[in-house]
GROMACS .gro file of N, CA and C in nm:
model
  345
    1MET      N    1  -5.645  -8.073   1.633
    1MET     CA    2  -5.713  -8.174   1.710
    1MET      C    3  -5.857  -8.192   1.661
    2ILE      N    4  -5.924  -8.082   1.631
    2ILE     CA    5  -6.062  -8.089   1.583
    2ILE      C    6  -6.067  -8.161   1.449
    3LEU      N    7  -5.980  -8.121   1.358
    3LEU     CA    8  -5.980  -8.183   1.225
    3LEU      C    9  -5.941  -8.330   1.233
    4GLU      N   10  -5.849  -8.361   1.322
    4GLU     CA   11  -5.806  -8.500   1.338
    4GLU      C   12  -5.920  -8.586   1.391
    5LEU      N   13  -5.993  -8.536   1.489
    5LEU     CA   14  -6.108  -8.610   1.542
    5LEU      C   15  -6.217  -8.625   1.436
    6HIS      N   16  -6.237  -8.521   1.356
    6HIS     CA   17  -6.338  -8.526   1.250
    6HIS      C   18  -6.301  -8.632   1.146
    7ARG      N   19  -6.172  -8.641   1.111
    7ARG     CA   20  -6.127  -8.742   1.014
    7ARG      C   21  -6.147  -8.884   1.069
    8GLN      N   22  -6.141  -8.897   1.202
    8GLN     CA   23  -6.161  -9.029   1.264
    8GLN      C   24  -6.308  -9.067   1.271
    9GLY      N   25  -6.396  -8.972   1.234
    9GLY     CA   26  -6.538  -9.001   1.232
    9GLY      C   27  -6.612  -8.967   1.360
   10VAL      N   28  -6.552  -8.891   1.447
   10VAL     CA   29  -6.618  -8.851   1.572
   10VAL      C   30  -6.721  -8.744   1.538
   11SER      N   31  -6.837  -8.750   1.603
   11SER     CA   32  -6.943  -8.654   1.573
   11SER      C   33  -6.905  -8.513   1.621
   12VAL      N   34  -6.973  -8.414   1.562
   12VAL     CA   35  -6.946  -8.274   1.596
   12VAL      C   36  -6.978  -8.249   1.743
   13SER      N   37  -7.087  -8.306   1.793
   13SER     CA   38  -7.123  -8.287   1.934
   13SER      C   39  -7.018  -8.346   2.027
   14ALA      N   40  -6.967  -8.462   1.993
   14ALA     CA   41  -6.865  -8.526   2.077
   14ALA      C   42  -6.735  -8.445   2.074
   15ILE      N   43  -6.699  -8.394   1.957
   15ILE     CA   44  -6.579  -8.310   1.946
   15ILE      C   45  -6.597  -8.184   2.032
   16ALA      N   46  -6.715  -8.123   2.024
   16ALA     CA   47  -6.741  -8.001   2.100
   16ALA      C   48  -6.729  -8.027   2.250
   17ARG      N   49  -6.784  -8.140   2.296
   17ARG     CA   50  -6.774  -8.174   2.438
   17ARG      C   51  -6.629  -8.197   2.479
   18GLN      N   52  -6.555  -8.266   2.393
   18GLN     CA   53  -6.417  -8.302   2.425
   18GLN      C   54  -6.326  -8.179   2.427
   19VAL      N   55  -6.347  -8.089   2.332
   19VAL     CA   56  -6.260  -7.972   2.319
   19VAL      C   57  -6.307  -7.858   2.409
   20GLY      N   58  -6.436  -7.854   2.441
   20GLY     CA   59  -6.487  -7.747   2.526
   20GLY      C   60  -6.533  -7.626   2.447
   21LEU      N   61  -6.573  -7.647   2.322
   21LEU     CA   62  -6.623  -7.539   2.238
   21LEU      C   63  -6.769  -7.567   2.203
   22ASP      N   64  -6.835  -7.467   2.150
   22ASP     CA   65  -6.973  -7.482   2.105
   22ASP      C   66  -6.975  -7.563   1.976
   23ARG      N   67  -7.087  -7.635   1.952
   23ARG     CA   68  -7.099  -7.716   1.830
   23ARG      C   69  -7.084  -7.632   1.705
   24LYS      N   70  -7.145  -7.511   1.707
   24LYS     CA   71  -7.138  -7.425   1.587
   24LYS      C   72  -6.995  -7.381   1.560
   25THR      N   73  -6.920  -7.359   1.665
   25THR     CA   74  -6.779  -7.320   1.649
   25THR      C   75  -6.699  -7.436   1.591
   26VAL      N   76  -6.723  -7.556   1.641
   26VAL     CA   77  -6.654  -7.674   1.590
   26VAL      C   78  -6.689  -7.695   1.443
   27ARG      N   79  -6.817  -7.680   1.410
   27ARG     CA   80  -6.860  -7.695   1.270
   27ARG      C   81  -6.791  -7.592   1.181
   28LYS      N   82  -6.779  -7.469   1.231
   28LYS     CA   83  -6.713  -7.362   1.154
   28LYS      C   84  -6.567  -7.398   1.127
   29TYR      N   85  -6.498  -7.449   1.229
   29TYR     CA   86  -6.358  -7.485   1.210
   29TYR      C   87  -6.343  -7.601   1.112
   30ILE      N   88  -6.436  -7.695   1.117
   30ILE     CA   89  -6.430  -7.809   1.024
   30ILE      C   90  -6.455  -7.762   0.881
   31GLU      N   91  -6.555  -7.677   0.860
   31GLU     CA   92  -6.585  -7.628   0.725
   31GLU      C   93  -6.469  -7.548   0.666
   32ARG      N   94  -6.404  -7.470   0.749
   32ARG     CA   95  -6.294  -7.386   0.700
   32ARG      C   96  -6.159  -7.458   0.701
   33GLY      N   97  -6.154  -7.574   0.763
   33GLY     CA   98  -6.029  -7.648   0.770
   33GLY      C   99  -5.927  -7.585   0.864
   34LEU      N  100  -5.977  -7.525   0.970
   34LEU     CA  101  -5.889  -7.454   1.064
   34LEU      C  102  -5.883  -7.525   1.198
   35GLU      N  103  -5.777  -7.499   1.270
   35GLU     CA  104  -5.765  -7.541   1.409
   35GLU      C  105  -5.789  -7.417   1.495
   36PRO      N  106  -5.845  -7.432   1.613
   36PRO     CA  107  -5.866  -7.315   1.699
   36PRO      C  108  -5.732  -7.255   1.740
   37PRO      N  109  -5.726  -7.125   1.752
   37PRO     CA  110  -5.600  -7.061   1.791
   37PRO      C  111  -5.562  -7.098   1.934
   38ILE      N  112  -5.433  -7.107   1.957
   38ILE     CA  113  -5.383  -7.136   2.091
   38ILE      C  114  -5.327  -7.006   2.146
   39TYR      N  115  -5.393  -6.958   2.249
   39TYR     CA  116  -5.353  -6.831   2.307
   39TYR      C  117  -5.255  -6.855   2.421
   40GLY      N  118  -5.152  -6.776   2.424
   40GLY     CA  119  -5.055  -6.782   2.533
   40GLY      C  120  -5.064  -6.657   2.618
   41ARG      N  121  -4.973  -6.647   2.710
   41ARG     CA  122  -4.969  -6.528   2.796
   41ARG      C  123  -4.917  -6.411   2.716
   42ARG      N  124  -4.974  -6.296   2.739
   42ARG     CA  125  -4.924  -6.175   2.674
   42ARG      C  126  -4.796  -6.131   2.743
   43PRO      N  127  -4.706  -6.070   2.667
   43PRO     CA  128  -4.585  -6.020   2.733
   43PRO      C  129  -4.619  -5.904   2.826
   44ARG      N  130  -4.548  -5.895   2.934
   44ARG     CA  131  -4.574  -5.792   3.034
   44ARG      C  132  -4.529  -5.656   2.981
   45ARG      N  133  -4.617  -5.557   2.998
   45ARG     CA  134  -4.583  -5.421   2.955
   45ARG      C  135  -4.484  -5.359   3.052
   46ALA      N  136  -4.404  -5.269   3.000
   46ALA     CA  137  -4.311  -5.197   3.086
   46ALA      C  138  -4.389  -5.102   3.176
   47SER      N  139  -4.339  -5.082   3.294
   47SER     CA  140  -4.404  -4.992   3.389
   47SER      C  141  -4.391  -4.849   3.341
   48LYS      N  142  -4.493  -4.770   3.367
   48LYS     CA  143  -4.487  -4.629   3.330
   48LYS      C  144  -4.386  -4.554   3.416
   49LEU      N  145  -4.359  -4.607   3.534
   49LEU     CA  146  -4.264  -4.541   3.624
   49LEU      C  147  -4.121  -4.590   3.605
   50ALA      N  148  -4.099  -4.689   3.519
   50ALA     CA  149  -3.964  -4.743   3.499
   50ALA      C  150  -3.862  -4.636   3.461
   51PRO      N  151  -3.894  -4.540   3.373
   51PRO     CA  152  -3.793  -4.439   3.341
   51PRO      C  153  -3.754  -4.352   3.460
   52PHE      N  154  -3.834  -4.350   3.563
   52PHE     CA  155  -3.808  -4.263   3.678
   52PHE      C  156  -3.756  -4.340   3.799
   53SER      N  157  -3.719  -4.466   3.782
   53SER     CA  158  -3.675  -4.546   3.897
   53SER      C  159  -3.548  -4.490   3.960
   54ARG      N  160  -3.455  -4.441   3.879
   54ARG     CA  161  -3.334  -4.381   3.933
   54ARG      C  162  -3.368  -4.257   4.016
   55TYR      N  163  -3.464  -4.182   3.968
   55TYR     CA  164  -3.509  -4.061   4.037
   55TYR      C  165  -3.560  -4.095   4.177
   56PHE      N  166  -3.643  -4.197   4.186
   56PHE     CA  167  -3.697  -4.238   4.315
   56PHE      C  168  -3.588  -4.297   4.404
   57ALA      N  169  -3.497  -4.372   4.345
   57ALA     CA  170  -3.389  -4.432   4.424
   57ALA      C  171  -3.300  -4.324   4.484
   58ARG      N  172  -3.268  -4.223   4.407
   58ARG     CA  173  -3.185  -4.113   4.458
   58ARG      C  174  -3.259  -4.040   4.570
   59ALA      N  175  -3.388  -4.022   4.554
   59ALA     CA  176  -3.465  -3.951   4.656
   59ALA      C  177  -3.472  -4.032   4.785
   60ALA      N  178  -3.478  -4.163   4.773
   60ALA     CA  179  -3.494  -4.248   4.891
   60ALA      C  180  -3.363  -4.272   4.965
   61CYS      N  181  -3.249  -4.270   4.896
   61CYS     CA  182  -3.123  -4.308   4.960
   61CYS      C  183  -3.069  -4.201   5.053
   62CYS      N  184  -3.111  -4.079   5.041
   62CYS     CA  185  -3.053  -3.974   5.124
   62CYS      C  186  -3.128  -3.954   5.255
   63VAL      N  187  -3.229  -4.032   5.281
   63VAL     CA  188  -3.311  -4.015   5.400
   63VAL      C  189  -3.273  -4.121   5.501
   64SER      N  190  -3.264  -4.082   5.630
   64SER     CA  191  -3.215  -4.176   5.731
   64SER      C  192  -3.327  -4.251   5.803
   65THR      N  193  -3.439  -4.189   5.832
   65THR     CA  194  -3.545  -4.257   5.906
   65THR      C  195  -3.665  -4.284   5.816
   66ALA      N  196  -3.751  -4.373   5.864
   66ALA     CA  197  -3.867  -4.413   5.784
   66ALA      C  198  -3.963  -4.297   5.764
   67ASP      N  199  -3.985  -4.216   5.865
   67ASP     CA  200  -4.077  -4.103   5.852
   67ASP      C  201  -4.026  -4.003   5.750
   68ARG      N  202  -3.897  -3.974   5.757
   68ARG     CA  203  -3.841  -3.879   5.661
   68ARG      C  204  -3.842  -3.940   5.521
   69ALA      N  205  -3.825  -4.071   5.513
   69ALA     CA  206  -3.827  -4.136   5.382
   69ALA      C  207  -3.964  -4.122   5.319
   70THR      N  208  -4.067  -4.143   5.398
   70THR     CA  209  -4.203  -4.131   5.346
   70THR      C  210  -4.231  -3.990   5.297
   71SER      N  211  -4.193  -3.891   5.377
   71SER     CA  212  -4.220  -3.753   5.336
   71SER      C  213  -4.134  -3.715   5.216
   72ALA      N  214  -4.011  -3.764   5.210
   72ALA     CA  215  -3.925  -3.732   5.096
   72ALA      C  216  -3.979  -3.795   4.969
   73LEU      N  217  -4.025  -3.919   4.978
   73LEU     CA  218  -4.081  -3.984   4.859
   73LEU      C  219  -4.210  -3.916   4.815
   74ARG      N  220  -4.290  -3.873   4.912
   74ARG     CA  221  -4.412  -3.802   4.877
   74ARG      C  222  -4.378  -3.671   4.806
   75ALA      N  223  -4.277  -3.601   4.856
   75ALA     CA  224  -4.235  -3.476   4.792
   75ALA      C  225  -4.178  -3.502   4.654
   76ALA      N  226  -4.099  -3.610   4.641
   76ALA     CA  227  -4.042  -3.644   4.510
   76ALA      C  228  -4.153  -3.678   4.412
   77ARG      N  229  -4.254  -3.750   4.460
   77ARG     CA  230  -4.367  -3.785   4.374
   77ARG      C  231  -4.441  -3.660   4.328
   78THR      N  232  -4.459  -3.564   4.421
   78THR     CA  233  -4.528  -3.440   4.386
   78THR      C  234  -4.448  -3.361   4.282
   79ARG      N  235  -4.316  -3.352   4.303
   79ARG     CA  236  -4.233  -3.280   4.207
   79ARG      C  237  -4.232  -3.348   4.071
   80LEU      N  238  -4.228  -3.482   4.073
   80LEU     CA  239  -4.230  -3.556   3.947
   80LEU      C  240  -4.362  -3.533   3.874
   81HIS      N  241  -4.472  -3.535   3.948
   81HIS     CA  242  -4.602  -3.509   3.888
   81HIS      C  243  -4.604  -3.370   3.825
   82TRP      N  244  -4.549  -3.273   3.895
   82TRP     CA  245  -4.544  -3.136   3.844
   82TRP      C  246  -4.461  -3.130   3.715
   83ARG      N  247  -4.347  -3.200   3.715
   83ARG     CA  248  -4.263  -3.202   3.595
   83ARG      C  249  -4.337  -3.264   3.477
   84LEU      N  250  -4.406  -3.374   3.504
   84LEU     CA  251  -4.480  -3.441   3.397
   84LEU      C  252  -4.594  -3.353   3.346
   85GLN      N  253  -4.659  -3.281   3.435
   85GLN     CA  254  -4.767  -3.191   3.393
   85GLN      C  255  -4.713  -3.082   3.301
   86HIS      N  256  -4.596  -3.030   3.333
   86HIS     CA  257  -4.540  -2.920   3.255
   86HIS      C  258  -4.469  -2.967   3.129
   87SER      N  259  -4.441  -3.096   3.117
   87SER     CA  260  -4.375  -3.144   2.996
   87SER      C  261  -4.475  -3.174   2.885
   88ARG      N  262  -4.603  -3.170   2.916
   88ARG     CA  263  -4.705  -3.195   2.814
   88ARG      C  264  -4.710  -3.079   2.716
   89THR      N  265  -4.740  -3.113   2.593
   89THR     CA  266  -4.745  -3.009   2.490
   89THR      C  267  -4.887  -2.962   2.463
   90SER      N  268  -4.985  -3.025   2.528
   90SER     CA  269  -5.122  -2.980   2.506
   90SER      C  270  -5.142  -2.846   2.577
   91GLY      N  271  -5.248  -2.777   2.544
   91GLY     CA  272  -5.273  -2.646   2.600
   91GLY      C  273  -5.337  -2.648   2.737
   92ARG      N  274  -5.333  -2.763   2.804
   92ARG     CA  275  -5.398  -2.773   2.934
   92ARG      C  276  -5.319  -2.697   3.040
   93SER      N  277  -5.391  -2.635   3.131
   93SER     CA  278  -5.324  -2.568   3.241
   93SER      C  279  -5.293  -2.670   3.349
   94SER      N  280  -5.195  -2.641   3.430
   94SER     CA  281  -5.160  -2.734   3.537
   94SER      C  282  -5.130  -2.656   3.664
   95ARG      N  283  -5.148  -2.723   3.775
   95ARG     CA  284  -5.123  -2.661   3.905
   95ARG      C  285  -4.975  -2.657   3.934
   96ARG      N  286  -4.939  -2.563   4.017
   96ARG     CA  287  -4.801  -2.559   4.065
   96ARG      C  288  -4.789  -2.664   4.175
   97PRO      N  289  -4.667  -2.706   4.208
   97PRO     CA  290  -4.653  -2.803   4.315
   97PRO      C  291  -4.704  -2.746   4.447
   98SER      N  292  -4.751  -2.832   4.532
   98SER     CA  293  -4.811  -2.787   4.657
   98SER      C  294  -4.707  -2.725   4.749
   99ARG      N  295  -4.755  -2.652   4.847
   99ARG     CA  296  -4.664  -2.593   4.945
   99ARG      C  297  -4.588  -2.702   5.019
  100TYR      N  298  -4.657  -2.815   5.039
  100TYR     CA  299  -4.593  -2.925   5.110
  100TYR      C  300  -4.465  -2.968   5.040
  101ALA      N  301  -4.470  -2.980   4.909
  101ALA     CA  302  -4.353  -3.026   4.834
  101ALA      C  303  -4.241  -2.925   4.845
  102SER      N  304  -4.270  -2.798   4.832
  102SER     CA  305  -4.163  -2.699   4.839
  102SER      C  306  -4.110  -2.686   4.981
  103ARG      N  307  -4.197  -2.702   5.083
  103ARG     CA  308  -4.154  -2.692   5.222
  103ARG      C  309  -4.064  -2.809   5.259
  104SER      N  310  -4.097  -2.928   5.210
  104SER     CA  311  -4.020  -3.046   5.250
  104SER      C  312  -3.882  -3.046   5.187
  105CYS      N  313  -3.861  -2.973   5.080
  105CYS     CA  314  -3.731  -2.970   5.014
  105CYS      C  315  -3.643  -2.857   5.066
  106ARG      N  316  -3.703  -2.757   5.126
  106ARG     CA  317  -3.630  -2.640   5.168
  106ARG      C  318  -3.526  -2.677   5.274
  107GLY      N  319  -3.405  -2.634   5.255
  107GLY     CA  320  -3.301  -2.654   5.353
  107GLY      C  321  -3.239  -2.792   5.354
  108ARG      N  322  -3.274  -2.879   5.263
  108ARG     CA  323  -3.216  -3.013   5.259
  108ARG      C  324  -3.080  -3.006   5.190
  109GLN      N  325  -2.988  -3.081   5.242
  109GLN     CA  326  -2.856  -3.091   5.181
  109GLN      C  327  -2.848  -3.223   5.107
  110GLY      N  328  -2.759  -3.234   5.015
  110GLY     CA  329  -2.733  -3.362   4.950
  110GLY      C  330  -2.816  -3.382   4.826
  111VAL      N  331  -2.859  -3.506   4.810
  111VAL     CA  332  -2.919  -3.549   4.684
  111VAL      C  333  -3.052  -3.483   4.658
  112LEU      N  334  -3.137  -3.469   4.759
  112LEU     CA  335  -3.270  -3.413   4.735
  112LEU      C  336  -3.265  -3.268   4.690
  113ALA      N  337  -3.162  -3.197   4.729
  113ALA     CA  338  -3.151  -3.057   4.687
  113ALA      C  339  -3.126  -3.047   4.537
  114ASP      N  340  -3.066  -3.153   4.480
  114ASP     CA  341  -3.036  -3.153   4.336
  114ASP      C  342  -3.155  -3.192   4.252
  115ILE      N  343  -3.252  -3.256   4.312
  115ILE     CA  344  -3.363  -3.311   4.234
  115ILE      C  345  -3.456  -3.204   4.188
   0.00000   0.00000   0.00000
C-alpha cells in the first residue's frame, strides 16, 4: 500500500497520516522497497496443566459434595506439586507434601486412593 501510494505521487507525510506510521518509517519502507509487515494473532500456547487434566478429572469425579470436592482438589494439587518438585533433575531441595495433603487422603476409598 505504501509503495502503491508513492508510485501515485502521494507525499510521504500524506502516506504516513493515511497508514498511521511515522514519516521516517514510511521513508525507510520506500527506500528499501518494502511493505510493512502484517501481524496476525499468535497461536495460543498449550496450557502447562494440560498433561495433568486427566489427573484432576479423576480426583474430582470421586467426590460427592462441593466441600469435599474443594478439599480433594486442593490435596490433589498439593500432591501434584510435590511430584513435580521431585521430578526435577536439578540439585534443589524440595519440601515434603503438607500434613493437610496426607490427612485428606487417608482412609479414602476409590479413585483418590490410587492417585
